[in-house]
Short mmCIF file of C-alpha atoms and ligand atoms in Angstrom, two decimals:
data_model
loop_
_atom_site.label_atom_id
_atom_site.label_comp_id
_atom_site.label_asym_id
_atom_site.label_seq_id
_atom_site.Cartn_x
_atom_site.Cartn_y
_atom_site.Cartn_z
CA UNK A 183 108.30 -2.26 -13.00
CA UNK A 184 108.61 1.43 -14.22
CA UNK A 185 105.76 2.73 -17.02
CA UNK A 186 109.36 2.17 -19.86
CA UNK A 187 109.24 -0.92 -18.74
CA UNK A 188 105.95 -1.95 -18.62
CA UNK A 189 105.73 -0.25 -22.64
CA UNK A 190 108.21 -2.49 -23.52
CA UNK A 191 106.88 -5.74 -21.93
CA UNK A 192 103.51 -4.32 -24.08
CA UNK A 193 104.78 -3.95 -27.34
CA UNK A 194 107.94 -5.77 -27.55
CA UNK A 195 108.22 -8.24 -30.67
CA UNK A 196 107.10 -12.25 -30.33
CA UNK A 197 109.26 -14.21 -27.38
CA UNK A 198 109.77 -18.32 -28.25
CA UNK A 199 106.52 -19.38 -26.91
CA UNK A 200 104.64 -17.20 -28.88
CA UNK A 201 102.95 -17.39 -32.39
CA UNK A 202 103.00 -14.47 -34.54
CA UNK A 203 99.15 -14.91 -35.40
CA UNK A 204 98.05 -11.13 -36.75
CA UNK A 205 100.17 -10.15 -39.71
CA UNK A 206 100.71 -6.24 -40.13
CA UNK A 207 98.34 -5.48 -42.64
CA UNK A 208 95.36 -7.00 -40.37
CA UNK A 209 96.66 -4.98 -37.33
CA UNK A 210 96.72 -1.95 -39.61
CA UNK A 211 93.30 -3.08 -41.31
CA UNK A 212 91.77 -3.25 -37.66
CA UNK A 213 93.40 -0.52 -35.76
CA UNK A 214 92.14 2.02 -39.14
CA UNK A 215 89.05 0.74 -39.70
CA UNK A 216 88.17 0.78 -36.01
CA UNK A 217 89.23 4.51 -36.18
CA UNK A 218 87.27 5.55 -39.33
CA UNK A 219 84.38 3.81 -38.28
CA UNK A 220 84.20 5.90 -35.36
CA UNK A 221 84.47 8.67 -37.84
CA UNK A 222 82.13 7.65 -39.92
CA UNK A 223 79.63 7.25 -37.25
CA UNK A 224 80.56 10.53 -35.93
CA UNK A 225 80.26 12.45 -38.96
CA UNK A 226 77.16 11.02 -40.30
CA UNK A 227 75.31 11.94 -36.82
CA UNK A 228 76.45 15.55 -36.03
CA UNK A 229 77.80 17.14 -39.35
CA UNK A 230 75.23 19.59 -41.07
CA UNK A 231 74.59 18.69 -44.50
CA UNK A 232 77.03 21.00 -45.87
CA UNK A 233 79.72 18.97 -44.44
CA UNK A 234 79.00 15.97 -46.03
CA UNK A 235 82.40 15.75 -47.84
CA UNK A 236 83.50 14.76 -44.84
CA UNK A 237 81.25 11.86 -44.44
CA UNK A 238 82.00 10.79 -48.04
CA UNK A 239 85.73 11.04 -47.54
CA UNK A 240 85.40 8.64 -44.28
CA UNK A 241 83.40 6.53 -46.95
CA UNK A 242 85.65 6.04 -49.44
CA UNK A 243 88.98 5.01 -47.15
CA UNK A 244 86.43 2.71 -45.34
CA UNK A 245 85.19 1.31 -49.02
CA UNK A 246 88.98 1.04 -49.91
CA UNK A 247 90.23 -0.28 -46.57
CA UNK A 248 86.91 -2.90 -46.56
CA UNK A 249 88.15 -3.84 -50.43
CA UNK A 250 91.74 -4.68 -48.98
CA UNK A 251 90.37 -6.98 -46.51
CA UNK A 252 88.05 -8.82 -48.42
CA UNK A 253 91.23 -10.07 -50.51
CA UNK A 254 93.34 -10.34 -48.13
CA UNK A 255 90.85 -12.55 -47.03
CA UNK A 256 91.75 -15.11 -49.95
CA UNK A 257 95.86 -14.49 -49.76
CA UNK A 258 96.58 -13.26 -46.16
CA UNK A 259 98.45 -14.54 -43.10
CA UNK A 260 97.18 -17.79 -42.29
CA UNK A 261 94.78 -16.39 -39.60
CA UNK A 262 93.28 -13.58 -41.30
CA UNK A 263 92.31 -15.98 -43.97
CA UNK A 264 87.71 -16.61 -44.18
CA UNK A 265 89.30 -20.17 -44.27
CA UNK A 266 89.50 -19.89 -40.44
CA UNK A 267 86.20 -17.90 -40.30
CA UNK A 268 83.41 -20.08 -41.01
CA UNK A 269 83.39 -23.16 -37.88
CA UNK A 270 79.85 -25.40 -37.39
CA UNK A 271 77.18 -24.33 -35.83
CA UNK A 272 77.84 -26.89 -33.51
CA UNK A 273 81.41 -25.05 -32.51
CA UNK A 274 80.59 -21.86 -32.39
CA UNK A 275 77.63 -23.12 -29.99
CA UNK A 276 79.94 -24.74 -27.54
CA UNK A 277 82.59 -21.72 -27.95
CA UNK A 278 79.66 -19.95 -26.95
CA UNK A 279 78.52 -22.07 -23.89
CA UNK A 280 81.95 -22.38 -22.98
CA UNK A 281 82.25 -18.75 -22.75
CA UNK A 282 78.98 -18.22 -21.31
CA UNK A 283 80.02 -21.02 -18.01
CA UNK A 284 83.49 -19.68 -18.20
CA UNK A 285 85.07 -22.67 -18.70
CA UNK A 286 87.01 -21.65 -21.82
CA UNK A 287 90.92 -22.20 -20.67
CA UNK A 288 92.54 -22.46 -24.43
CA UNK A 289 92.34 -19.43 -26.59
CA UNK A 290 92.45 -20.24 -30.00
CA UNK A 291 95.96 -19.39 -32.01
CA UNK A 292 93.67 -17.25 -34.75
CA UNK A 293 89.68 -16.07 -33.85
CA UNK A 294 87.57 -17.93 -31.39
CA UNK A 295 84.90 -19.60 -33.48
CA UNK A 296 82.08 -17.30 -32.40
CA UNK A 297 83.99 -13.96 -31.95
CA UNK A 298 85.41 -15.68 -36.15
CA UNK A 299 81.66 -15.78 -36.75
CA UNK A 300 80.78 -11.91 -35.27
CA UNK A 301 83.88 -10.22 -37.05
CA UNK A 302 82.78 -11.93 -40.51
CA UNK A 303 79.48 -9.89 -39.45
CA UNK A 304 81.00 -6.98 -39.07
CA UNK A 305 82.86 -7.52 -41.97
CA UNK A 306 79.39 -7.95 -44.11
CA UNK A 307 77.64 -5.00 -42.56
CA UNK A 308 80.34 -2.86 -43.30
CA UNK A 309 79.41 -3.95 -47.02
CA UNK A 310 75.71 -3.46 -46.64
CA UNK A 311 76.78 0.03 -45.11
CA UNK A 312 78.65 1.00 -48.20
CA UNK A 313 76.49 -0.13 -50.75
CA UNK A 314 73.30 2.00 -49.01
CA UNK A 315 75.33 4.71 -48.67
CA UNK A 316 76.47 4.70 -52.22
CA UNK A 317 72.42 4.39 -52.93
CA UNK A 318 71.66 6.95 -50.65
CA UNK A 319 73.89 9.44 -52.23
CA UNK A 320 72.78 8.17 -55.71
CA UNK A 321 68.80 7.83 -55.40
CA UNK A 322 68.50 11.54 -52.88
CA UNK A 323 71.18 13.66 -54.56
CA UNK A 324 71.46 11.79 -57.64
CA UNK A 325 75.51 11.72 -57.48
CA UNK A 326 78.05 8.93 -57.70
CA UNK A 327 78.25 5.50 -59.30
CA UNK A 328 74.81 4.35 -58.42
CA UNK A 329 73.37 7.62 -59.62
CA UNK A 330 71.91 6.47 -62.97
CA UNK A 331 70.19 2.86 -61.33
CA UNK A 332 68.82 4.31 -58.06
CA UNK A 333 65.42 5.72 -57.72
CA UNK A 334 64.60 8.72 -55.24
CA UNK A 335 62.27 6.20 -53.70
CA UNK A 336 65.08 3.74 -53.32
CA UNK A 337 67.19 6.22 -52.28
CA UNK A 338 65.15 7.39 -49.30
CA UNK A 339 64.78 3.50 -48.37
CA UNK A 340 68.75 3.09 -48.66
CA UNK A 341 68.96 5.66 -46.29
CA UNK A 342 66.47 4.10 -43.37
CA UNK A 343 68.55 0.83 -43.82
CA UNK A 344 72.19 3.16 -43.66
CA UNK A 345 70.94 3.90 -40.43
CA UNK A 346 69.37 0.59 -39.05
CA UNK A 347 73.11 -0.94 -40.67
CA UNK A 348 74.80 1.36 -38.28
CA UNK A 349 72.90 0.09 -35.46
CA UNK A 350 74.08 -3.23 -36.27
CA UNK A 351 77.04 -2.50 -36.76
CA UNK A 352 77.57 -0.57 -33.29
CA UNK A 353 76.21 -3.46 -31.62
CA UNK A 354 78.03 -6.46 -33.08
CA UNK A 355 80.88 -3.99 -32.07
CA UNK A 356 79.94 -4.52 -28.43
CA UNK A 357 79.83 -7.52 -28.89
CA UNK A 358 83.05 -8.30 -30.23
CA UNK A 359 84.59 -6.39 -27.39
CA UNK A 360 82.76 -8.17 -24.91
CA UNK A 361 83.71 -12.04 -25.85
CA UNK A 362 87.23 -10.34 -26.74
CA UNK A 363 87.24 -9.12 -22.83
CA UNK A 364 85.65 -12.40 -21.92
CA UNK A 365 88.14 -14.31 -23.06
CA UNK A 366 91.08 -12.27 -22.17
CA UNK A 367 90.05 -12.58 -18.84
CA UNK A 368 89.32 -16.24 -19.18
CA UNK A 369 92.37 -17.58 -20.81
CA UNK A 370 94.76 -14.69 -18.98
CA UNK A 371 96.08 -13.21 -22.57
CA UNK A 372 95.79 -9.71 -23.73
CA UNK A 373 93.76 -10.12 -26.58
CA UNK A 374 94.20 -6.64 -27.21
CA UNK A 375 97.90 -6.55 -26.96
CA UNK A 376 97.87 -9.62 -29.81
CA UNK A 377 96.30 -7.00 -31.65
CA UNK A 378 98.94 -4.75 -31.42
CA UNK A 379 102.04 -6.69 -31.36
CA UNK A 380 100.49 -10.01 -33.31
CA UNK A 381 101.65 -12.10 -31.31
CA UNK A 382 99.88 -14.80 -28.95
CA UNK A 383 101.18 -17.42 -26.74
CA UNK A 384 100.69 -20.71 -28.00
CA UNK A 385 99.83 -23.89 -25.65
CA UNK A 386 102.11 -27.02 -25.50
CA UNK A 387 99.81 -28.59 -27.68
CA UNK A 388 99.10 -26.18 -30.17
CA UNK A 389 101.50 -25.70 -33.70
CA UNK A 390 101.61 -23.25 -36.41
CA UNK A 391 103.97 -25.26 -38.43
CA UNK A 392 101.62 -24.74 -41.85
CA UNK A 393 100.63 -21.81 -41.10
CA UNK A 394 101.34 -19.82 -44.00
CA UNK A 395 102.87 -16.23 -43.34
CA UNK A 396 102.15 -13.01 -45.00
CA UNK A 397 102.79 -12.36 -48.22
CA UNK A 398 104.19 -8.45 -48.16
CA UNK A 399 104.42 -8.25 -52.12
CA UNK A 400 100.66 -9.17 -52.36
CA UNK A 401 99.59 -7.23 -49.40
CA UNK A 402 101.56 -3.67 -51.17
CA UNK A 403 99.80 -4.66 -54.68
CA UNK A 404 96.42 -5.22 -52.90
CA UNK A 405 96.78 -1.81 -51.06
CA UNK A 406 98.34 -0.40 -53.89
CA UNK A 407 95.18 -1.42 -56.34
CA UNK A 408 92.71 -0.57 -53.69
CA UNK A 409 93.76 3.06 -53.30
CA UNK A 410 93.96 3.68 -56.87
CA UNK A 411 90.41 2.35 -57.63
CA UNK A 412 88.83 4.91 -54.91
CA UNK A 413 90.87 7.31 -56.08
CA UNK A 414 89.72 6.78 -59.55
CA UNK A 415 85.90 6.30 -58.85
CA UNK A 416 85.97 9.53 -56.31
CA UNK A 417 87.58 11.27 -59.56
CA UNK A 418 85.45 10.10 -61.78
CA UNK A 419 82.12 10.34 -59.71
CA UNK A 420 82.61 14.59 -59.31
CA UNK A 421 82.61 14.41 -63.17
CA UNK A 422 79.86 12.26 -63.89
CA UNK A 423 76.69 14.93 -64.67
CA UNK A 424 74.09 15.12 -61.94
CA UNK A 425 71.76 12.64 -63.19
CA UNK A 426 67.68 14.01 -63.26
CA UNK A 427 68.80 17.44 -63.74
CA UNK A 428 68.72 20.15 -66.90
CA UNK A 429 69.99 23.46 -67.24
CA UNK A 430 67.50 25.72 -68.07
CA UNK A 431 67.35 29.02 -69.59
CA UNK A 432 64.88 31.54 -67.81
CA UNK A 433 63.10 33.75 -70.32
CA UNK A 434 63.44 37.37 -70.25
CA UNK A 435 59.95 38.18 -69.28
CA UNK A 436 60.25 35.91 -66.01
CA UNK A 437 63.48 37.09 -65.04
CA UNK A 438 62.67 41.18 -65.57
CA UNK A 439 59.21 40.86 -63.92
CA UNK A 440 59.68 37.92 -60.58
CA UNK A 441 63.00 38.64 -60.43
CA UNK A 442 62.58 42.30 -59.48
CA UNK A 443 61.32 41.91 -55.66
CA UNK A 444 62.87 38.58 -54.96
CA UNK A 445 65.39 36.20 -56.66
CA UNK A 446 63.50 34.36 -59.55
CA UNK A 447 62.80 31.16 -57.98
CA UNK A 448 63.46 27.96 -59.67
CA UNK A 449 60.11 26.42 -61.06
CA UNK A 450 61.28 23.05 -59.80
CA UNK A 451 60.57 24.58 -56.39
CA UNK A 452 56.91 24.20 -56.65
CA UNK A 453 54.34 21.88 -58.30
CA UNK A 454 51.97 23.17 -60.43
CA UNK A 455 49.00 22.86 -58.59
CA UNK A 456 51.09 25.82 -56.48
CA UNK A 457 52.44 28.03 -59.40
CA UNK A 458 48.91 27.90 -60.90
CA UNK A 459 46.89 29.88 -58.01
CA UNK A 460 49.70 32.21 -57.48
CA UNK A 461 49.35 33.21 -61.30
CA UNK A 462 45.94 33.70 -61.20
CA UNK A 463 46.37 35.82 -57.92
CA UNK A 464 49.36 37.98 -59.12
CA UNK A 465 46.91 41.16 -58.26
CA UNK A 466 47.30 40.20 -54.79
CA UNK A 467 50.82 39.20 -54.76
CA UNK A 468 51.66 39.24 -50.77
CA UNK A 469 50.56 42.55 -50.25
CA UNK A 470 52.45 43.76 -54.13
CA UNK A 471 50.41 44.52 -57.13
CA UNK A 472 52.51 42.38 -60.21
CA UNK A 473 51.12 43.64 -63.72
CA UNK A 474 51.95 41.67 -66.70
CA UNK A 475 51.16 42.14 -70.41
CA UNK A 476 49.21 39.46 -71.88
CA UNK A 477 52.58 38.05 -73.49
CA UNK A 478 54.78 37.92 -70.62
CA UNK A 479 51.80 36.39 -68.77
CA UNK A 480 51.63 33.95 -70.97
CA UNK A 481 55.61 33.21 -71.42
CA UNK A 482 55.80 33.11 -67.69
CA UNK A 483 53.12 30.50 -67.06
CA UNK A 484 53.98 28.38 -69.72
CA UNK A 485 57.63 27.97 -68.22
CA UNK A 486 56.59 27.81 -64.82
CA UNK A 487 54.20 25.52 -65.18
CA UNK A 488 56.85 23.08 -67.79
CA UNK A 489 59.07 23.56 -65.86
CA UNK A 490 57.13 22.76 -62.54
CA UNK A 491 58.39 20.04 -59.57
CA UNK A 492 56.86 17.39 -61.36
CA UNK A 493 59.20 17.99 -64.21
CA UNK A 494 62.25 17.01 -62.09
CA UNK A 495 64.11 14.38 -60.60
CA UNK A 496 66.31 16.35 -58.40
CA UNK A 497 66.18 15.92 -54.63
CA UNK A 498 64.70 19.68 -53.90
CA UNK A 499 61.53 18.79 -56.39
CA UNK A 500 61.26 16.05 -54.35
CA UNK A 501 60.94 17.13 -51.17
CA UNK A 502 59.06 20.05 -51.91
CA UNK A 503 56.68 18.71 -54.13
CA UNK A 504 55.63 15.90 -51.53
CA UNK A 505 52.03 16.87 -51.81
CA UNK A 506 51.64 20.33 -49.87
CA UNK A 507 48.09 20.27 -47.10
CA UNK A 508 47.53 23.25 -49.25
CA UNK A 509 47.92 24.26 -52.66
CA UNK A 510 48.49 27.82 -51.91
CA UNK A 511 51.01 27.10 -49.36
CA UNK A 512 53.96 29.61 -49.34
CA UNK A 513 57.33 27.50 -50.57
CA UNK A 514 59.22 29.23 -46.90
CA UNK A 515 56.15 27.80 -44.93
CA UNK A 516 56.20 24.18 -46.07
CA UNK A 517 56.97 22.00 -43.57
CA UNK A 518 59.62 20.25 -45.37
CA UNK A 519 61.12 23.42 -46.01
CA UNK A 520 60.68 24.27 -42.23
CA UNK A 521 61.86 21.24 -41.52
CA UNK A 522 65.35 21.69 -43.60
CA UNK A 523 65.74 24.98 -42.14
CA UNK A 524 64.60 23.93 -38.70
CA UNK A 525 68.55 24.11 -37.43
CA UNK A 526 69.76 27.23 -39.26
CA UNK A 527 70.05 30.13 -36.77
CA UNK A 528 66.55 32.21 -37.12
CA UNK A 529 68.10 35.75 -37.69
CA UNK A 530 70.26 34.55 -40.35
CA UNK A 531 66.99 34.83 -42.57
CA UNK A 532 66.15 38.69 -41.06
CA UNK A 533 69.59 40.27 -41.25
CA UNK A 534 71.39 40.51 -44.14
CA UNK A 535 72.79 39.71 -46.21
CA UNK A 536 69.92 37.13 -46.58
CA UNK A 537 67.47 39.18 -44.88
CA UNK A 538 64.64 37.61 -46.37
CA UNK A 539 63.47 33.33 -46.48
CA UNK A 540 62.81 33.40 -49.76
CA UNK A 541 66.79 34.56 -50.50
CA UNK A 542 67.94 30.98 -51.44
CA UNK A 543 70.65 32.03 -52.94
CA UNK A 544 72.49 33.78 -50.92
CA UNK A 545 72.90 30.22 -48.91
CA UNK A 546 72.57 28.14 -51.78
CA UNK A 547 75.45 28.89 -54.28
CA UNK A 548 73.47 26.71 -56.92
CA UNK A 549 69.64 28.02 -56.43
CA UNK A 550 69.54 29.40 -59.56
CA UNK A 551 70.10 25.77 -61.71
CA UNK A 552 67.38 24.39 -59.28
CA UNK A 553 69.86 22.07 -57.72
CA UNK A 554 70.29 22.44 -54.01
CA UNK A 555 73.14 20.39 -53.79
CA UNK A 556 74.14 19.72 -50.42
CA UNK A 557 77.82 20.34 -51.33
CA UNK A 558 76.95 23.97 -52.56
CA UNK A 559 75.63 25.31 -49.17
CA UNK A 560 77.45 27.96 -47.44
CA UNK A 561 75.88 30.12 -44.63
CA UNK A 562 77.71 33.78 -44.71
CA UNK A 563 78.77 35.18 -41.32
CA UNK A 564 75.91 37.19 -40.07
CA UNK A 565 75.94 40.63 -39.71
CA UNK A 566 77.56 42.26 -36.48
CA UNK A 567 75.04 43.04 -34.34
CA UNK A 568 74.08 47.07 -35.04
CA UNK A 569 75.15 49.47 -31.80
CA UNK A 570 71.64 50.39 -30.34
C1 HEC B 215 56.35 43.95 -56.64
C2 HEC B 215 57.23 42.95 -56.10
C3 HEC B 215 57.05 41.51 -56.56
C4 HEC B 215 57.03 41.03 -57.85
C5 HEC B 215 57.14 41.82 -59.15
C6 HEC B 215 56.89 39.59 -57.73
N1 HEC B 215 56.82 39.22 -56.44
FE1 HEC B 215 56.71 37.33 -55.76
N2 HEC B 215 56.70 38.01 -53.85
C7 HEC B 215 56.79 39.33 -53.50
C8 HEC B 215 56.75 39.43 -52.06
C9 HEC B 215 56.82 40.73 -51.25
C10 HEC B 215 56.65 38.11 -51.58
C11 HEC B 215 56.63 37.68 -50.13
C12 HEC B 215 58.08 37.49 -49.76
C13 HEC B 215 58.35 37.41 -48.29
O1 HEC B 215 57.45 37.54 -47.50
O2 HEC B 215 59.55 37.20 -47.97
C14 HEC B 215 56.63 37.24 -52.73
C15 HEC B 215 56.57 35.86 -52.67
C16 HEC B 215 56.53 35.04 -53.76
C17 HEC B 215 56.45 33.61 -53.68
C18 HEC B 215 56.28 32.78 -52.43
C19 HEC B 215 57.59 32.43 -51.89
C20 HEC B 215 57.48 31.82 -50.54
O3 HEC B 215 58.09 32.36 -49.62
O4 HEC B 215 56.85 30.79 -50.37
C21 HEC B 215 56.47 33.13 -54.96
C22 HEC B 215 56.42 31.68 -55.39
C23 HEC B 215 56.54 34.30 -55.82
N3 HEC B 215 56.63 35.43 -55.06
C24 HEC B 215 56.57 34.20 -57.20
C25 HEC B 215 56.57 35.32 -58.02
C26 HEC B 215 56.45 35.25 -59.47
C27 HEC B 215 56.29 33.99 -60.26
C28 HEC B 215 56.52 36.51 -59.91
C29 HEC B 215 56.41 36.99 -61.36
C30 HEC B 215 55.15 36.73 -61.98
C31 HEC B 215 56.67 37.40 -58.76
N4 HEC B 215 56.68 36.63 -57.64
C32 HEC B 215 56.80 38.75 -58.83
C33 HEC B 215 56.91 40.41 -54.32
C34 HEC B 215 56.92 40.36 -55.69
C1 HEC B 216 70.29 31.31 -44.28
C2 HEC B 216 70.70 30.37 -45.30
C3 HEC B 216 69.65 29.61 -46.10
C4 HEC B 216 68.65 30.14 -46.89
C5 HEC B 216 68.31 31.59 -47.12
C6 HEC B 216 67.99 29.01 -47.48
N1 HEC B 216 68.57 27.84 -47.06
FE1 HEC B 216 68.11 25.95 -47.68
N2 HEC B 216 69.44 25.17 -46.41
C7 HEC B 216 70.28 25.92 -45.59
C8 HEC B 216 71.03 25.00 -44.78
C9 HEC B 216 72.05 25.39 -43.74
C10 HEC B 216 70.62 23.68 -45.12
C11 HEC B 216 71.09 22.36 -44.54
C12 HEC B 216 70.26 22.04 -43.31
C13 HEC B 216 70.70 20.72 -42.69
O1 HEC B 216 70.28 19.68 -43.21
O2 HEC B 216 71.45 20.75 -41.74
C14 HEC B 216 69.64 23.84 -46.16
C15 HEC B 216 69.01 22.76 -46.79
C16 HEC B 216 68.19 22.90 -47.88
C17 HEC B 216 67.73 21.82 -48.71
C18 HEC B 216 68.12 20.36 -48.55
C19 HEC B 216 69.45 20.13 -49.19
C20 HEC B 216 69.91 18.69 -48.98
O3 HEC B 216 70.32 18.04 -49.95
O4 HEC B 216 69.91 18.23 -47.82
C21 HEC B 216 66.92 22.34 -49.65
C22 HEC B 216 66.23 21.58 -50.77
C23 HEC B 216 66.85 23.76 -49.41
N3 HEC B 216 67.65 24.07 -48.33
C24 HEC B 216 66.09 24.65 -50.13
C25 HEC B 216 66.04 26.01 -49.89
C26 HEC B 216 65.19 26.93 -50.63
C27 HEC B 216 64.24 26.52 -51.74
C28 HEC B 216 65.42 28.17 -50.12
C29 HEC B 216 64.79 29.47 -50.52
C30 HEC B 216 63.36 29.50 -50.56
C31 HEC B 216 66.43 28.04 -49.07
N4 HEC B 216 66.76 26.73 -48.97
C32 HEC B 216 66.93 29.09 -48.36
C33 HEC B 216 70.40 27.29 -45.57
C34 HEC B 216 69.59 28.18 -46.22
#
């Protein structure tokens, strides 16, 4: 047989003895989601934070593709319906076992009861994955719908279990493929090509007489209502305020006087027990001598010190004001700030045009509102290295 051939033989349309079991929208539900998974997976691993539109793009077509399938889980093709999902313990034990011994010789027309009962798992982690993500985003950056109901704390906790989820998720993967290969082998059909084509052999004594086919109308309306919803919450979500976060006017003192050496830094960057012995110390300001009149002194402690991290509910207060080993600790030598800079190439901070750490702006398009928004980080090119 040539490779034309052999394509053909792959993908041509159901013969007689074969059962169209996979409508269209569950190939295209499993050949995308399979895809954007492995996007997802990819993307939340290796992007930098300042790529994490990407992340949250792969998010929302997974959230609207996952929506899709849970209806069409109610008014699909016969065999995508959870009707054919959910067996006995009792059968899914003896699929098992009959897997396990190889003595499985009948495939069944739809999902074999345990590979019915791991795809419904995938199915629900997928969920879990969304919803933690969506808490994530809302309790650490405070963006999104769950913005407003998520804590920081809960936040940080959504984002362990995003990550043990994806575990899960990877490995019930495996495992599909593996009984899916098992069985292929077992019973002598391409599993996968059902996947592809829909269609399966049946067995003399097998029927799908009331099998109920695919209703197109509902499956464009479903699709149809899905996409619009994500569109609509991803619209609505960039327009729904950062929650936990002010604007804030600096006073004229603090911005004449700090901001003359280095950017005025956002008070939400340290807690007070930090702004307070720098204040006192200003005579010995890193090696600078910073006089104040007794009014400006007193304008730019009190808004400091308002204003400090414990003031705010944005993620940057957070992290930084995770109780420092020392009060006096320099914001640039924090370890969570080391930590968050850890990956950023070193002489980007020497040469300009950041030249200096404490330059947050420069990187940060929003430093001055105190945000640090992930989405607002941009890292200029580096200056050409200088002819010796
Ligand atoms: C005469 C110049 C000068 C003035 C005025 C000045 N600073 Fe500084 N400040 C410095 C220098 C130099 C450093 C060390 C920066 C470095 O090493 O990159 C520094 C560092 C800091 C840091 C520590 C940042 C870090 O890296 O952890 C804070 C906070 C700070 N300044 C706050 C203030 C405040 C508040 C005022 C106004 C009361 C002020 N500075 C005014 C020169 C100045
Ligand atoms: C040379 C550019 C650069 C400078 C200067 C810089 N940062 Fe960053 N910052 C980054 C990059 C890049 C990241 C993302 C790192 C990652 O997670 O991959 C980041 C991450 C952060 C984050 C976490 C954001 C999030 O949501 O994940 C905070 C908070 C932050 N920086 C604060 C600061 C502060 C405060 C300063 C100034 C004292 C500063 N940065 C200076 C480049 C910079």
């Amino acid at each position: 047989m040539t490779w034309r051939q052999r394509l053909v033989r792959y993908f041509r349309t159901c013969v007689n003895a074969e059962s169209e079991v996979w409508d269209r929208p569950t190939r295209f539900f499993h050949w995308s989601i399979t895809g954007l998974v492995v996007l997802a997976l990819l993307t939340g691993w290796f992007d930098p934070a300042w790529q994490i539109d990407r992340h949250l793009m792969v998010g929302a077509m997974v959230t609207g593709l996952w929506m899709f399938r849970m209806l069409w889980g109610w008014v699909g093709g016969e065999y995508s319906r959870f009707s054919h999902y959910l067996h006995a313990p009792g059968v899914i034990l003896a699929d098992a076992a009959a897997l396990w011994r190889g003595r499985l010789k009948l495939a069944s027309l739809g999902l074999n009861p345990l590979n019915a009962l791991v795809s419904l798992l995938l199915l629900l982690i997928l969920g879990g994955l969304i919803l933690t993500g969506l808490a994530t985003y809302g309790g650490e950056e405070h963006l999104g719908p769950l913005a407003t109901v998520v804590s920081y704390r809960m936040g940080q906790l959504a984002q362990e279990w995003h990550g043990h989820l994806s575990w899960t998720l990877i490995a019930l993967a495996l495992l599909h493929v593996l009984i899916i290969r098992r069985e292929s082998s077992l019973t002598r059909i391409s599993l996968m090509r059902s996947m592809i084509t829909g269609c399966k052999p049946m067995d003399a004594d097998q029927t799908d007489e009331n099998a109920r086919t695919a209703n197109f109308s509902w499956a464009m309306i479903i699709g149809v209502v899905c996409i619009f919803a994500i569109d609509h919450a991803s619209k609505t979500m960039q327009q729904i305020p950062m929650d936990g976060w002010r604007p804030l006017n600096y006073p004229r003192a603090y911005q004449e006087k700090c901001g003359q050496c280095h950017w005025t830094i956002h008070p939400s960057l340290l807690p007070e027990e930090s702004w307070q012995p720098l204040l006192h110390n200003l005579e010995h300001h890193f090696g600078q001598r910073v006089t104040l009149s007794g009014k400006e002194a007193i304008t730019i402690a009190s808004f400091l010190l308002v204003h400090a991290a414990e003031d705010w509910n944005t993620d940057a207060a957070h992290r930084f004001r995770r109780v420092t080993p020392d009060p006096g600790q320099r914001l640039t030598e924090h370890p969570v700030w080391e930590k968050l800079h850890g990956k950023v190439d070193p002489t980007l901070f020497t040469t300009p045009p950041v030249s200096s750490r404490l330059n947050c702006p420069v990187c940060h398009h929003d430093a001055l509102s105190g945000r640090f928004d992930k989405h607002a980080i941009h890292l200029p090119k580096p200056a050409a290295a200088l002819p010796p």
